[in-house]
Amino acid sequence: MKKLLNVFIALIILIILIAMSGVMYVVDETKQVVITQFGKPVGNPITNAGLHFKKPFIQKARYFEKRLLEWDGDPNQIPTNDKKYIWVDATARWKIVDALKFLQSVNNEMGAHARIDDIINSATRDTITRHLLVETVRNSNRIVDEVKEVGKDVIITDEALERIEVGRNKLEEIILHDAKELAPKYGIELVDVRIKRVNYVEDVRRKVYDRMISERKRAAEQYRSEGQGRRAEIDGQRGKELKLITSEAYRQAEGLKGKADAEVIGIYAAAYNQDPEFYSFLKTLETYKKTIDENSTIILTTDSDYYKYLKGLNLIK
Amino acid sequence: MEYGGNGQDDLERMINLGKQKLSKFGGVVPLIVVGLFILILLKSAIYSIGPDEVGVVRRFGKYIAPPVGSGLHMKLPFGIDKVIPVKVERIFKQEFGVRTLRSGVRTQYSTGSYLDESLMLTGDLNILDVRWIVQFRVKDPVQLLFNTRDPEDNVRDISEVVMRRFVGNYSVDEVLSTKREEIDDLAHIEMQKILDKYETGIQIVTVKLQDVNPPDEVKPAFNEVNEAKQERERVINQARQAYNKIIPRAKGEAEQTIREAEGYALDKINRAKGEAERFSTVLAEYKKAPDITQKRLYLETMMEVLPNAKEKYIIDPKQSSILPLLNLGQKGGVK
């Protein structure tokens, strides 16, 4: 029991001594190590994780990142090919692929960042300057095609309707391609460069706001007048239909009346033609009845039928 | 790098103490020492993983597969094995264009910086204030820990890159209304693609546009457009209303006019037929004795008519001078 304990304790002590003497060092999954002897690198970088050994005291382990690292530059003011000033903010991903070279050329991440700043900023500047603004904003020509389809209900500047040939994605690829070439001498690989933000500089932004406002106002006017136009159209249609309906009705009514009147004439003619004399006689009598009233003055000659008996009787003489 | 931190100092003290005590062949004290030692050992050898986590174990910095599930586990003590618990069930959220305190690579963020994040260019070269969220979870804890240094910053950066690229491909009005879901979906797919390329071990759950607004300076103009659209609808509706009010009524009235005409026709014709019939009947009787009937009718009419007249004059046509007048009305008629 006691012996076992002694052995165990001795073992622990041994391990601790070894750990403290600097013979062993641990490489984490996220790290790689360059061993330096009196400040000079010795051998190849150690990239596999686990427990490693070195000479104590004279050799030092220098740790470097093995993971994908990020780079985020300051925004740059860059003029595009069509002389628009924009802020461009890029971001990149890089890794240390050759720790030895890295140690010798830039020493640490701070130094690396400075180099990457130079590389990417100049690549970005060159690329953006060579292209139109729309190329950095848009990625395809879908807006242009869309406008053709939808027609006039879309409010869009002519400038934005330029067809692009490259597009944002391609520009990123160009920047990456240009920047990639310069990275290996620092033991660095540039994995990716992306345009994170593109924004107008302040005074351009003001102008854009003004343009947006005037565009919207124009559209608002258009919508309003469209409304008025449609209203006039509907009102006109209404007036037309109203006239059509009333005149059509009038025409039909008059037609019907005419037909009836004609028929009536026929009926009368057929009846009275049986004896026109008698009809005239009857009708005349009827008109007497209808027309003679208390305001009428009647002058009768003694020749009239009404007096012929009077004369015949010789009463008046 | 530290191997077990305080545990190591404690341990050394214990060992020294233990050595002294052992040389004295002590009875109880060594036992206490050993007991303490075992306690410390256990403390650094036993760990627990929560129900929503997995533990990623590294021995001397090297990853030992596979990740351990929840519960109590043993590991080698004193910093030989290290365990990092990773929450694999939890959904994390990142907000964009909203004020949140964040630490990142970049520190030159001013207080109004959230506008830098949310103001972006649209495909028609306008400016929009776009705010969105990204939800994500860990799909591969090993990749998450060992492949990228700042997984969260990767999510942030890539999200901005992708969202701005897609917003830059659509027009203002599309981003504001019609194509929001489309942009969500495209951004989701594209983000995942890039994160997978970086081997971040992160799975995007959703990308969702939140508030999308025109910048404050141009908001009134945008509202004006909406109002104008509404006004257009209103005016058109009014016109339709007027149309609907008048036209059906006119149709009804037209119908009425026609019916009235038909009525008139019927009326006229019936009356004519009636009169014709009457005449025919009368004529038939008259023909049996025309002379006498004629005389009778004439005289009857005169009887009826003459009393009504105010003045009557009788003239003898043979006299060319002024006629003597006989006032029949005052004489009481025929003698």
PDB file of N, CA and C in Angstrom, chain A residues 26 28-29 50 67-68 70 72 74 89 91 93 109 138-140 142 192 194 196-197 200 211-212 216-217 226 230 238 241-242 252 261 268 274 281 292 294 296-303 307, chain B residues 58 60-61 63 106 108 121 125-126 146-147 149 153-154 157 160 164-165 168-170 173-174 198 224-225 232 240 242-243 250 258 264-265 275 280 294 305 308 310-317 328:
ATOM      1  N   VAL A  26       3.403  21.564 -26.005  1.00  0.00           N
ATOM      2  CA  VAL A  26       2.114  21.092 -26.518  1.00  0.00           C
ATOM      3  C   VAL A  26       1.718  21.937 -27.723  1.00  0.00           C
ATOM      4  N   ASP A  28      -1.422  22.832 -29.967  1.00  0.00           N
ATOM      5  CA  ASP A  28      -2.883  22.742 -30.020  1.00  0.00           C
ATOM      6  C   ASP A  28      -3.350  22.556 -31.461  1.00  0.00           C
ATOM      7  N   GLU A  29      -4.576  22.065 -31.595  1.00  0.00           N
ATOM      8  CA  GLU A  29      -5.165  21.888 -32.941  1.00  0.00           C
ATOM      9  C   GLU A  29      -5.185  23.194 -33.731  1.00  0.00           C
ATOM     10  N   GLY A  50      -0.509  17.934 -30.676  1.00  0.00           N
ATOM     11  CA  GLY A  50      -0.137  16.892 -29.723  1.00  0.00           C
ATOM     12  C   GLY A  50       1.081  17.300 -28.909  1.00  0.00           C
ATOM     13  N   ARG A  67      -5.492  28.439 -37.871  1.00  0.00           N
ATOM     14  CA  ARG A  67      -6.879  28.584 -38.327  1.00  0.00           C
ATOM     15  C   ARG A  67      -7.003  29.655 -39.410  1.00  0.00           C
ATOM     16  N   LEU A  68      -8.203  29.715 -39.987  1.00  0.00           N
ATOM     17  CA  LEU A  68      -8.517  30.762 -40.963  1.00  0.00           C
ATOM     18  C   LEU A  68      -8.677  32.069 -40.190  1.00  0.00           C
ATOM     19  N   GLU A  70      -9.197  36.402 -40.023  1.00  0.00           N
ATOM     20  CA  GLU A  70      -9.888  37.416 -40.793  1.00  0.00           C
ATOM     21  C   GLU A  70      -9.081  38.692 -40.882  1.00  0.00           C
ATOM     22  N   ASP A  72      -9.871  42.775 -41.831  1.00  0.00           N
ATOM     23  CA  ASP A  72     -10.920  43.730 -42.121  1.00  0.00           C
ATOM     24  C   ASP A  72     -10.268  45.092 -42.277  1.00  0.00           C
ATOM     25  N   ASP A  74      -9.748  49.191 -43.378  1.00  0.00           N
ATOM     26  CA  ASP A  74     -10.505  50.423 -43.220  1.00  0.00           C
ATOM     27  C   ASP A  74     -11.166  50.745 -44.547  1.00  0.00           C
ATOM     28  N   ASP A  89     -15.383  49.061 -48.497  1.00  0.00           N
ATOM     29  CA  ASP A  89     -14.897  48.394 -47.297  1.00  0.00           C
ATOM     30  C   ASP A  89     -14.815  46.901 -47.616  1.00  0.00           C
ATOM     31  N   THR A  91     -13.305  42.883 -46.896  1.00  0.00           N
ATOM     32  CA  THR A  91     -12.923  41.964 -45.829  1.00  0.00           C
ATOM     33  C   THR A  91     -12.266  40.767 -46.495  1.00  0.00           C
ATOM     34  N   ARG A  93     -10.097  36.737 -45.913  1.00  0.00           N
ATOM     35  CA  ARG A  93      -9.744  35.604 -45.051  1.00  0.00           C
ATOM     36  C   ARG A  93      -8.385  35.088 -45.500  1.00  0.00           C
ATOM     37  N   GLU A 109       1.270  38.620 -36.451  1.00  0.00           N
ATOM     38  CA  GLU A 109       0.025  38.961 -37.146  1.00  0.00           C
ATOM     39  C   GLU A 109      -0.111  40.449 -37.407  1.00  0.00           C
ATOM     40  N   ARG A 138     -24.184  46.012 -58.708  1.00  0.00           N
ATOM     41  CA  ARG A 138     -25.039  44.924 -59.172  1.00  0.00           C
ATOM     42  C   ARG A 138     -24.242  43.676 -59.493  1.00  0.00           C
ATOM     43  N   ASN A 139     -24.968  42.603 -59.553  1.00  0.00           N
ATOM     44  CA  ASN A 139     -24.320  41.337 -59.808  1.00  0.00           C
ATOM     45  C   ASN A 139     -24.792  40.726 -61.105  1.00  0.00           C
ATOM     46  N   SER A 140     -25.921  41.251 -61.606  1.00  0.00           N
ATOM     47  CA  SER A 140     -26.465  40.696 -62.837  1.00  0.00           C
ATOM     48  C   SER A 140     -27.300  41.779 -63.502  1.00  0.00           C
ATOM     49  N   ARG A 142     -30.530  41.480 -64.029  1.00  0.00           N
ATOM     50  CA  ARG A 142     -31.927  41.120 -63.837  1.00  0.00           C
ATOM     51  C   ARG A 142     -32.838  42.357 -63.725  1.00  0.00           C
ATOM     52  N   ASP A 192      -9.794  34.342 -49.445  1.00  0.00           N
ATOM     53  CA  ASP A 192     -10.990  34.981 -49.956  1.00  0.00           C
ATOM     54  C   ASP A 192     -10.924  36.490 -49.732  1.00  0.00           C
ATOM     55  N   ARG A 194     -13.674  39.786 -50.083  1.00  0.00           N
ATOM     56  CA  ARG A 194     -15.065  40.160 -50.379  1.00  0.00           C
ATOM     57  C   ARG A 194     -15.241  41.662 -50.207  1.00  0.00           C
ATOM     58  N   LYS A 196     -17.274  44.174 -48.677  1.00  0.00           N
ATOM     59  CA  LYS A 196     -18.300  44.130 -47.640  1.00  0.00           C
ATOM     60  C   LYS A 196     -19.301  45.266 -47.826  1.00  0.00           C
ATOM     61  N   ARG A 197     -18.758  46.472 -47.905  1.00  0.00           N
ATOM     62  CA  ARG A 197     -19.676  47.613 -48.010  1.00  0.00           C
ATOM     63  C   ARG A 197     -19.253  48.543 -49.130  1.00  0.00           C
ATOM     64  N   TYR A 200     -21.908  55.622 -50.846  1.00  0.00           N
ATOM     65  CA  TYR A 200     -21.554  56.903 -51.443  1.00  0.00           C
ATOM     66  C   TYR A 200     -20.828  57.770 -50.425  1.00  0.00           C
ATOM     67  N   ARG A 211     -32.081  63.060 -55.750  1.00  0.00           N
ATOM     68  CA  ARG A 211     -32.569  62.373 -56.941  1.00  0.00           C
ATOM     69  C   ARG A 211     -33.713  61.424 -56.575  1.00  0.00           C
ATOM     70  N   MET A 212     -33.537  60.714 -55.481  1.00  0.00           N
ATOM     71  CA  MET A 212     -34.593  59.788 -55.056  1.00  0.00           C
ATOM     72  C   MET A 212     -35.893  60.553 -54.811  1.00  0.00           C
ATOM     73  N   ARG A 216     -39.335  60.075 -56.859  1.00  0.00           N
ATOM     74  CA  ARG A 216     -40.582  59.674 -56.182  1.00  0.00           C
ATOM     75  C   ARG A 216     -41.690  60.681 -56.469  1.00  0.00           C
ATOM     76  N   LYS A 217     -41.302  61.964 -56.440  1.00  0.00           N
ATOM     77  CA  LYS A 217     -42.313  62.983 -56.690  1.00  0.00           C
ATOM     78  C   LYS A 217     -42.873  62.819 -58.099  1.00  0.00           C
ATOM     79  N   GLU A 226     -52.561  59.476 -63.610  1.00  0.00           N
ATOM     80  CA  GLU A 226     -53.139  58.221 -64.101  1.00  0.00           C
ATOM     81  C   GLU A 226     -54.548  58.048 -63.547  1.00  0.00           C
ATOM     82  N   ARG A 230     -57.869  57.851 -65.713  1.00  0.00           N
ATOM     83  CA  ARG A 230     -58.799  56.719 -65.669  1.00  0.00           C
ATOM     84  C   ARG A 230     -60.205  57.215 -65.348  1.00  0.00           C
ATOM     85  N   ARG A 238     -69.153  56.455 -69.305  1.00  0.00           N
ATOM     86  CA  ARG A 238     -70.469  56.563 -68.677  1.00  0.00           C
ATOM     87  C   ARG A 238     -71.387  57.438 -69.521  1.00  0.00           C
ATOM     88  N   GLU A 241     -72.369  55.706 -72.728  1.00  0.00           N
ATOM     89  CA  GLU A 241     -73.347  54.635 -72.534  1.00  0.00           C
ATOM     90  C   GLU A 241     -74.716  55.202 -72.194  1.00  0.00           C
ATOM     91  N   LEU A 242     -74.690  56.294 -71.409  1.00  0.00           N
ATOM     92  CA  LEU A 242     -75.952  56.909 -71.012  1.00  0.00           C
ATOM     93  C   LEU A 242     -76.690  57.381 -72.265  1.00  0.00           C
ATOM     94  N   GLN A 252     -86.514  53.167 -80.103  1.00  0.00           N
ATOM     95  CA  GLN A 252     -87.452  52.041 -80.054  1.00  0.00           C
ATOM     96  C   GLN A 252     -88.870  52.516 -79.758  1.00  0.00           C
ATOM     97  N   ASP A 261     -99.394  54.139 -84.675  1.00  0.00           N
ATOM     98  CA  ASP A 261    -100.134  55.195 -85.371  1.00  0.00           C
ATOM     99  C   ASP A 261    -100.531  54.747 -86.777  1.00  0.00           C
ATOM    100  N   TYR A 268    -108.799  53.047 -89.049  1.00  0.00           N
ATOM    101  CA  TYR A 268    -109.821  54.084 -89.310  1.00  0.00           C
ATOM    102  C   TYR A 268    -110.216  54.099 -90.778  1.00  0.00           C
ATOM    103  N   GLN A 274    -115.921  52.647 -95.758  1.00  0.00           N
ATOM    104  CA  GLN A 274    -117.181  51.972 -96.106  1.00  0.00           C
ATOM    105  C   GLN A 274    -118.209  53.006 -96.560  1.00  0.00           C
ATOM    106  N   PHE A 281    -120.351  63.358 -92.191  1.00  0.00           N
ATOM    107  CA  PHE A 281    -121.553  63.866 -91.552  1.00  0.00           C
ATOM    108  C   PHE A 281    -121.506  63.674 -90.052  1.00  0.00           C
ATOM    109  N   ILE A 292    -119.098  73.978 -79.974  1.00  0.00           N
ATOM    110  CA  ILE A 292    -119.993  75.095 -79.697  1.00  0.00           C
ATOM    111  C   ILE A 292    -120.288  75.172 -78.216  1.00  0.00           C
ATOM    112  N   GLU A 294    -120.785  78.306 -74.702  1.00  0.00           N
ATOM    113  CA  GLU A 294    -121.446  79.572 -74.388  1.00  0.00           C
ATOM    114  C   GLU A 294    -120.711  80.777 -74.948  1.00  0.00           C
ATOM    115  N   SER A 296    -119.641  80.835 -78.079  1.00  0.00           N
ATOM    116  CA  SER A 296    -119.740  80.826 -79.551  1.00  0.00           C
ATOM    117  C   SER A 296    -120.896  81.698 -80.028  1.00  0.00           C
ATOM    118  N   THR A 297    -120.651  82.251 -81.195  1.00  0.00           N
ATOM    119  CA  THR A 297    -121.737  82.974 -81.875  1.00  0.00           C
ATOM    120  C   THR A 297    -122.039  82.207 -83.144  1.00  0.00           C
ATOM    121  N   ILE A 298    -123.315  81.911 -83.343  1.00  0.00           N
ATOM    122  CA  ILE A 298    -123.636  81.116 -84.516  1.00  0.00           C
ATOM    123  C   ILE A 298    -124.398  81.984 -85.513  1.00  0.00           C
ATOM    124  N   ILE A 299    -123.959  81.961 -86.734  1.00  0.00           N
ATOM    125  CA  ILE A 299    -124.694  82.663 -87.788  1.00  0.00           C
ATOM    126  C   ILE A 299    -125.248  81.625 -88.716  1.00  0.00           C
ATOM    127  N   LEU A 300    -126.531  81.589 -88.812  1.00  0.00           N
ATOM    128  CA  LEU A 300    -127.171  80.603 -89.683  1.00  0.00           C
ATOM    129  C   LEU A 300    -127.848  81.353 -90.855  1.00  0.00           C
ATOM    130  N   THR A 301    -127.670  80.889 -92.033  1.00  0.00           N
ATOM    131  CA  THR A 301    -128.421  81.489 -93.149  1.00  0.00           C
ATOM    132  C   THR A 301    -129.789  80.835 -93.191  1.00  0.00           C
ATOM    133  N   THR A 302    -130.671  81.505 -93.785  1.00  0.00           N
ATOM    134  CA  THR A 302    -132.019  80.942 -93.906  1.00  0.00           C
ATOM    135  C   THR A 302    -132.066  79.819 -94.915  1.00  0.00           C
ATOM    136  N   ASP A 303    -130.908  79.721 -95.646  1.00  0.00           N
ATOM    137  CA  ASP A 303    -130.822  78.579 -96.577  1.00  0.00           C
ATOM    138  C   ASP A 303    -130.482  77.277 -95.911  1.00  0.00           C
ATOM    139  N   TYR A 307    -133.222  75.881 -91.310  1.00  0.00           N
ATOM    140  CA  TYR A 307    -134.308  76.836 -91.514  1.00  0.00           C
ATOM    141  C   TYR A 307    -135.185  76.568 -92.707  1.00  0.00           C
TER     142      TYR A 307
ATOM    143  N   ARG B  58      -9.393  17.613 -26.025  1.00  0.00           N
ATOM    144  CA  ARG B  58      -8.042  17.649 -26.593  1.00  0.00           C
ATOM    145  C   ARG B  58      -7.061  17.105 -25.549  1.00  0.00           C
ATOM    146  N   PHE B  60      -3.176  16.956 -24.726  1.00  0.00           N
ATOM    147  CA  PHE B  60      -1.969  17.694 -25.128  1.00  0.00           C
ATOM    148  C   PHE B  60      -2.231  18.488 -26.402  1.00  0.00           C
ATOM    149  N   GLY B  61      -3.409  19.091 -26.478  1.00  0.00           N
ATOM    150  CA  GLY B  61      -3.715  19.943 -27.623  1.00  0.00           C
ATOM    151  C   GLY B  61      -4.242  19.199 -28.826  1.00  0.00           C
ATOM    152  N   TYR B  63      -6.837  16.822 -30.794  1.00  0.00           N
ATOM    153  CA  TYR B  63      -8.262  16.479 -30.679  1.00  0.00           C
ATOM    154  C   TYR B  63      -8.467  14.973 -30.608  1.00  0.00           C
ATOM    155  N   ARG B 106     -12.875  45.007 -35.494  1.00  0.00           N
ATOM    156  CA  ARG B 106     -12.893  46.449 -35.709  1.00  0.00           C
ATOM    157  C   ARG B 106     -13.386  47.155 -34.460  1.00  0.00           C
ATOM    158  N   GLN B 108     -13.221  50.765 -34.511  1.00  0.00           N
ATOM    159  CA  GLN B 108     -13.523  52.157 -34.877  1.00  0.00           C
ATOM    160  C   GLN B 108     -15.008  52.321 -35.192  1.00  0.00           C
ATOM    161  N   LEU B 121     -26.569  50.251 -50.912  1.00  0.00           N
ATOM    162  CA  LEU B 121     -26.996  50.645 -52.251  1.00  0.00           C
ATOM    163  C   LEU B 121     -27.860  49.554 -52.866  1.00  0.00           C
ATOM    164  N   LEU B 125     -29.153  52.027 -57.843  1.00  0.00           N
ATOM    165  CA  LEU B 125     -28.253  53.065 -57.325  1.00  0.00           C
ATOM    166  C   LEU B 125     -28.914  54.008 -56.324  1.00  0.00           C
ATOM    167  N   ASN B 126     -29.919  53.506 -55.639  1.00  0.00           N
ATOM    168  CA  ASN B 126     -30.503  54.281 -54.556  1.00  0.00           C
ATOM    169  C   ASN B 126     -29.989  53.745 -53.229  1.00  0.00           C
ATOM    170  N   PHE B 146     -11.694  24.490 -34.440  1.00  0.00           N
ATOM    171  CA  PHE B 146     -10.323  24.352 -34.937  1.00  0.00           C
ATOM    172  C   PHE B 146     -10.050  25.003 -36.286  1.00  0.00           C
ATOM    173  N   ASN B 147     -11.102  25.426 -36.988  1.00  0.00           N
ATOM    174  CA  ASN B 147     -10.838  25.908 -38.353  1.00  0.00           C
ATOM    175  C   ASN B 147     -10.817  27.417 -38.507  1.00  0.00           C
ATOM    176  N   ARG B 149     -10.885  31.323 -36.458  1.00  0.00           N
ATOM    177  CA  ARG B 149     -10.617  31.911 -35.137  1.00  0.00           C
ATOM    178  C   ARG B 149     -11.856  32.585 -34.565  1.00  0.00           C
ATOM    179  N   ASP B 153     -17.674  36.365 -35.935  1.00  0.00           N
ATOM    180  CA  ASP B 153     -17.304  37.449 -36.838  1.00  0.00           C
ATOM    181  C   ASP B 153     -17.421  37.016 -38.282  1.00  0.00           C
ATOM    182  N   ASN B 154     -17.131  35.763 -38.542  1.00  0.00           N
ATOM    183  CA  ASN B 154     -17.324  35.259 -39.894  1.00  0.00           C
ATOM    184  C   ASN B 154     -18.784  35.370 -40.292  1.00  0.00           C
ATOM    185  N   ASP B 157     -19.547  39.105 -40.923  1.00  0.00           N
ATOM    186  CA  ASP B 157     -18.960  39.629 -42.159  1.00  0.00           C
ATOM    187  C   ASP B 157     -19.636  39.053 -43.387  1.00  0.00           C
ATOM    188  N   GLU B 160     -23.069  40.377 -44.005  1.00  0.00           N
ATOM    189  CA  GLU B 160     -23.077  41.713 -44.618  1.00  0.00           C
ATOM    190  C   GLU B 160     -22.715  41.649 -46.088  1.00  0.00           C
ATOM    191  N   ARG B 164     -25.655  42.623 -48.779  1.00  0.00           N
ATOM    192  CA  ARG B 164     -25.447  43.815 -49.595  1.00  0.00           C
ATOM    193  C   ARG B 164     -25.334  43.463 -51.067  1.00  0.00           C
ATOM    194  N   ARG B 165     -24.776  42.316 -51.338  1.00  0.00           N
ATOM    195  CA  ARG B 165     -24.661  41.928 -52.734  1.00  0.00           C
ATOM    196  C   ARG B 165     -26.055  41.707 -53.325  1.00  0.00           C
ATOM    197  N   GLY B 168     -28.023  44.843 -53.676  1.00  0.00           N
ATOM    198  CA  GLY B 168     -27.481  45.543 -54.825  1.00  0.00           C
ATOM    199  C   GLY B 168     -27.931  44.974 -56.150  1.00  0.00           C
ATOM    200  N   ASN B 169     -28.665  43.903 -56.087  1.00  0.00           N
ATOM    201  CA  ASN B 169     -29.121  43.283 -57.330  1.00  0.00           C
ATOM    202  C   ASN B 169     -30.611  43.499 -57.570  1.00  0.00           C
ATOM    203  N   TYR B 170     -31.251  44.165 -56.612  1.00  0.00           N
ATOM    204  CA  TYR B 170     -32.690  44.404 -56.731  1.00  0.00           C
ATOM    205  C   TYR B 170     -32.962  45.897 -56.654  1.00  0.00           C
ATOM    206  N   ASP B 173     -37.862  49.282 -54.854  1.00  0.00           N
ATOM    207  CA  ASP B 173     -39.229  48.835 -54.591  1.00  0.00           C
ATOM    208  C   ASP B 173     -39.298  47.330 -54.369  1.00  0.00           C
ATOM    209  N   GLU B 174     -38.431  46.609 -55.040  1.00  0.00           N
ATOM    210  CA  GLU B 174     -38.413  45.158 -54.843  1.00  0.00           C
ATOM    211  C   GLU B 174     -37.957  44.814 -53.431  1.00  0.00           C
ATOM    212  N   TYR B 198     -15.369  28.118 -45.883  1.00  0.00           N
ATOM    213  CA  TYR B 198     -14.424  28.420 -44.810  1.00  0.00           C
ATOM    214  C   TYR B 198     -14.351  27.302 -43.768  1.00  0.00           C
ATOM    215  N   GLU B 224     -45.322  59.819 -50.092  1.00  0.00           N
ATOM    216  CA  GLU B 224     -46.143  60.542 -51.057  1.00  0.00           C
ATOM    217  C   GLU B 224     -46.525  59.631 -52.217  1.00  0.00           C
ATOM    218  N   VAL B 225     -45.587  58.819 -52.638  1.00  0.00           N
ATOM    219  CA  VAL B 225     -45.887  57.883 -53.728  1.00  0.00           C
ATOM    220  C   VAL B 225     -47.005  56.932 -53.316  1.00  0.00           C
ATOM    221  N   ARG B 232     -54.966  57.425 -56.545  1.00  0.00           N
ATOM    222  CA  ARG B 232     -55.322  56.935 -57.875  1.00  0.00           C
ATOM    223  C   ARG B 232     -56.458  55.917 -57.760  1.00  0.00           C
ATOM    224  N   ARG B 240     -65.972  54.805 -60.896  1.00  0.00           N
ATOM    225  CA  ARG B 240     -66.732  53.563 -61.088  1.00  0.00           C
ATOM    226  C   ARG B 240     -68.058  53.632 -60.350  1.00  0.00           C
ATOM    227  N   ALA B 242     -69.771  56.319 -59.620  1.00  0.00           N
ATOM    228  CA  ALA B 242     -70.693  57.185 -60.360  1.00  0.00           C
ATOM    229  C   ALA B 242     -71.284  56.431 -61.542  1.00  0.00           C
ATOM    230  N   TYR B 243     -70.437  55.693 -62.213  1.00  0.00           N
ATOM    231  CA  TYR B 243     -70.879  54.897 -63.358  1.00  0.00           C
ATOM    232  C   TYR B 243     -71.952  53.913 -62.913  1.00  0.00           C
ATOM    233  N   ALA B 250     -80.249  54.283 -65.754  1.00  0.00           N
ATOM    234  CA  ALA B 250     -80.607  54.701 -67.115  1.00  0.00           C
ATOM    235  C   ALA B 250     -81.181  53.529 -67.900  1.00  0.00           C
ATOM    236  N   ILE B 258     -89.600  52.410 -73.245  1.00  0.00           N
ATOM    237  CA  ILE B 258     -90.055  51.460 -74.266  1.00  0.00           C
ATOM    238  C   ILE B 258     -91.408  50.864 -73.893  1.00  0.00           C
ATOM    239  N   TYR B 264     -98.668  52.933 -75.164  1.00  0.00           N
ATOM    240  CA  TYR B 264     -99.285  53.918 -76.060  1.00  0.00           C
ATOM    241  C   TYR B 264     -99.823  53.229 -77.300  1.00  0.00           C
ATOM    242  N   ALA B 265     -99.001  52.365 -77.873  1.00  0.00           N
ATOM    243  CA  ALA B 265     -99.389  51.673 -79.103  1.00  0.00           C
ATOM    244  C   ALA B 265    -100.664  50.869 -78.886  1.00  0.00           C
ATOM    245  N   GLU B 275    -113.434  52.417 -82.076  1.00  0.00           N
ATOM    246  CA  GLU B 275    -114.183  53.404 -82.854  1.00  0.00           C
ATOM    247  C   GLU B 275    -114.628  52.849 -84.194  1.00  0.00           C
ATOM    248  N   SER B 280    -118.810  50.986 -87.784  1.00  0.00           N
ATOM    249  CA  SER B 280    -119.371  49.938 -88.658  1.00  0.00           C
ATOM    250  C   SER B 280    -120.777  49.554 -88.226  1.00  0.00           C
ATOM    251  N   GLN B 294    -130.206  60.643 -91.134  1.00  0.00           N
ATOM    252  CA  GLN B 294    -129.357  61.808 -91.274  1.00  0.00           C
ATOM    253  C   GLN B 294    -130.042  63.051 -90.723  1.00  0.00           C
ATOM    254  N   VAL B 305    -126.811  71.484 -79.435  1.00  0.00           N
ATOM    255  CA  VAL B 305    -125.737  72.450 -79.544  1.00  0.00           C
ATOM    256  C   VAL B 305    -126.213  73.887 -79.403  1.00  0.00           C
ATOM    257  N   ASN B 308    -126.494  76.093 -76.250  1.00  0.00           N
ATOM    258  CA  ASN B 308    -125.231  76.438 -75.584  1.00  0.00           C
ATOM    259  C   ASN B 308    -124.652  77.743 -76.085  1.00  0.00           C
ATOM    260  N   LYS B 310    -123.906  81.512 -77.242  1.00  0.00           N
ATOM    261  CA  LYS B 310    -124.275  82.785 -76.645  1.00  0.00           C
ATOM    262  C   LYS B 310    -125.163  83.581 -77.596  1.00  0.00           C
ATOM    263  N   GLU B 311    -124.708  83.723 -78.805  1.00  0.00           N
ATOM    264  CA  GLU B 311    -125.491  84.501 -79.780  1.00  0.00           C
ATOM    265  C   GLU B 311    -125.676  83.719 -81.053  1.00  0.00           C
ATOM    266  N   LYS B 312    -126.846  83.884 -81.629  1.00  0.00           N
ATOM    267  CA  LYS B 312    -127.104  83.218 -82.905  1.00  0.00           C
ATOM    268  C   LYS B 312    -127.664  84.266 -83.863  1.00  0.00           C
ATOM    269  N   TYR B 313    -127.193  84.269 -85.055  1.00  0.00           N
ATOM    270  CA  TYR B 313    -127.727  85.184 -86.065  1.00  0.00           C
ATOM    271  C   TYR B 313    -128.261  84.375 -87.211  1.00  0.00           C
ATOM    272  N   ILE B 314    -129.382  84.849 -87.679  1.00  0.00           N
ATOM    273  CA  ILE B 314    -129.967  84.185 -88.855  1.00  0.00           C
ATOM    274  C   ILE B 314    -129.916  85.153 -90.008  1.00  0.00           C
ATOM    275  N   ILE B 315    -129.406  84.768 -91.094  1.00  0.00           N
ATOM    276  CA  ILE B 315    -129.205  85.644 -92.243  1.00  0.00           C
ATOM    277  C   ILE B 315    -129.924  85.077 -93.465  1.00  0.00           C
ATOM    278  N   ASP B 316    -130.564  86.008 -94.138  1.00  0.00           N
ATOM    279  CA  ASP B 316    -131.147  85.592 -95.420  1.00  0.00           C
ATOM    280  C   ASP B 316    -130.164  85.955 -96.494  1.00  0.00           C
ATOM    281  N   PRO B 317    -129.666  85.028 -97.161  1.00  0.00           N
ATOM    282  CA  PRO B 317    -128.612  85.332 -98.140  1.00  0.00           C
ATOM    283  C   PRO B 317    -129.089  86.204 -99.298  1.00  0.00           C
ATOM    284  N   LEU B 328    -132.481  83.941 -81.554  1.00  0.00           N
ATOM    285  CA  LEU B 328    -133.180  82.679 -81.296  1.00  0.00           C
ATOM    286  C   LEU B 328    -133.133  82.306 -79.826  1.00  0.00           C
TER     287      LEU B 328
END
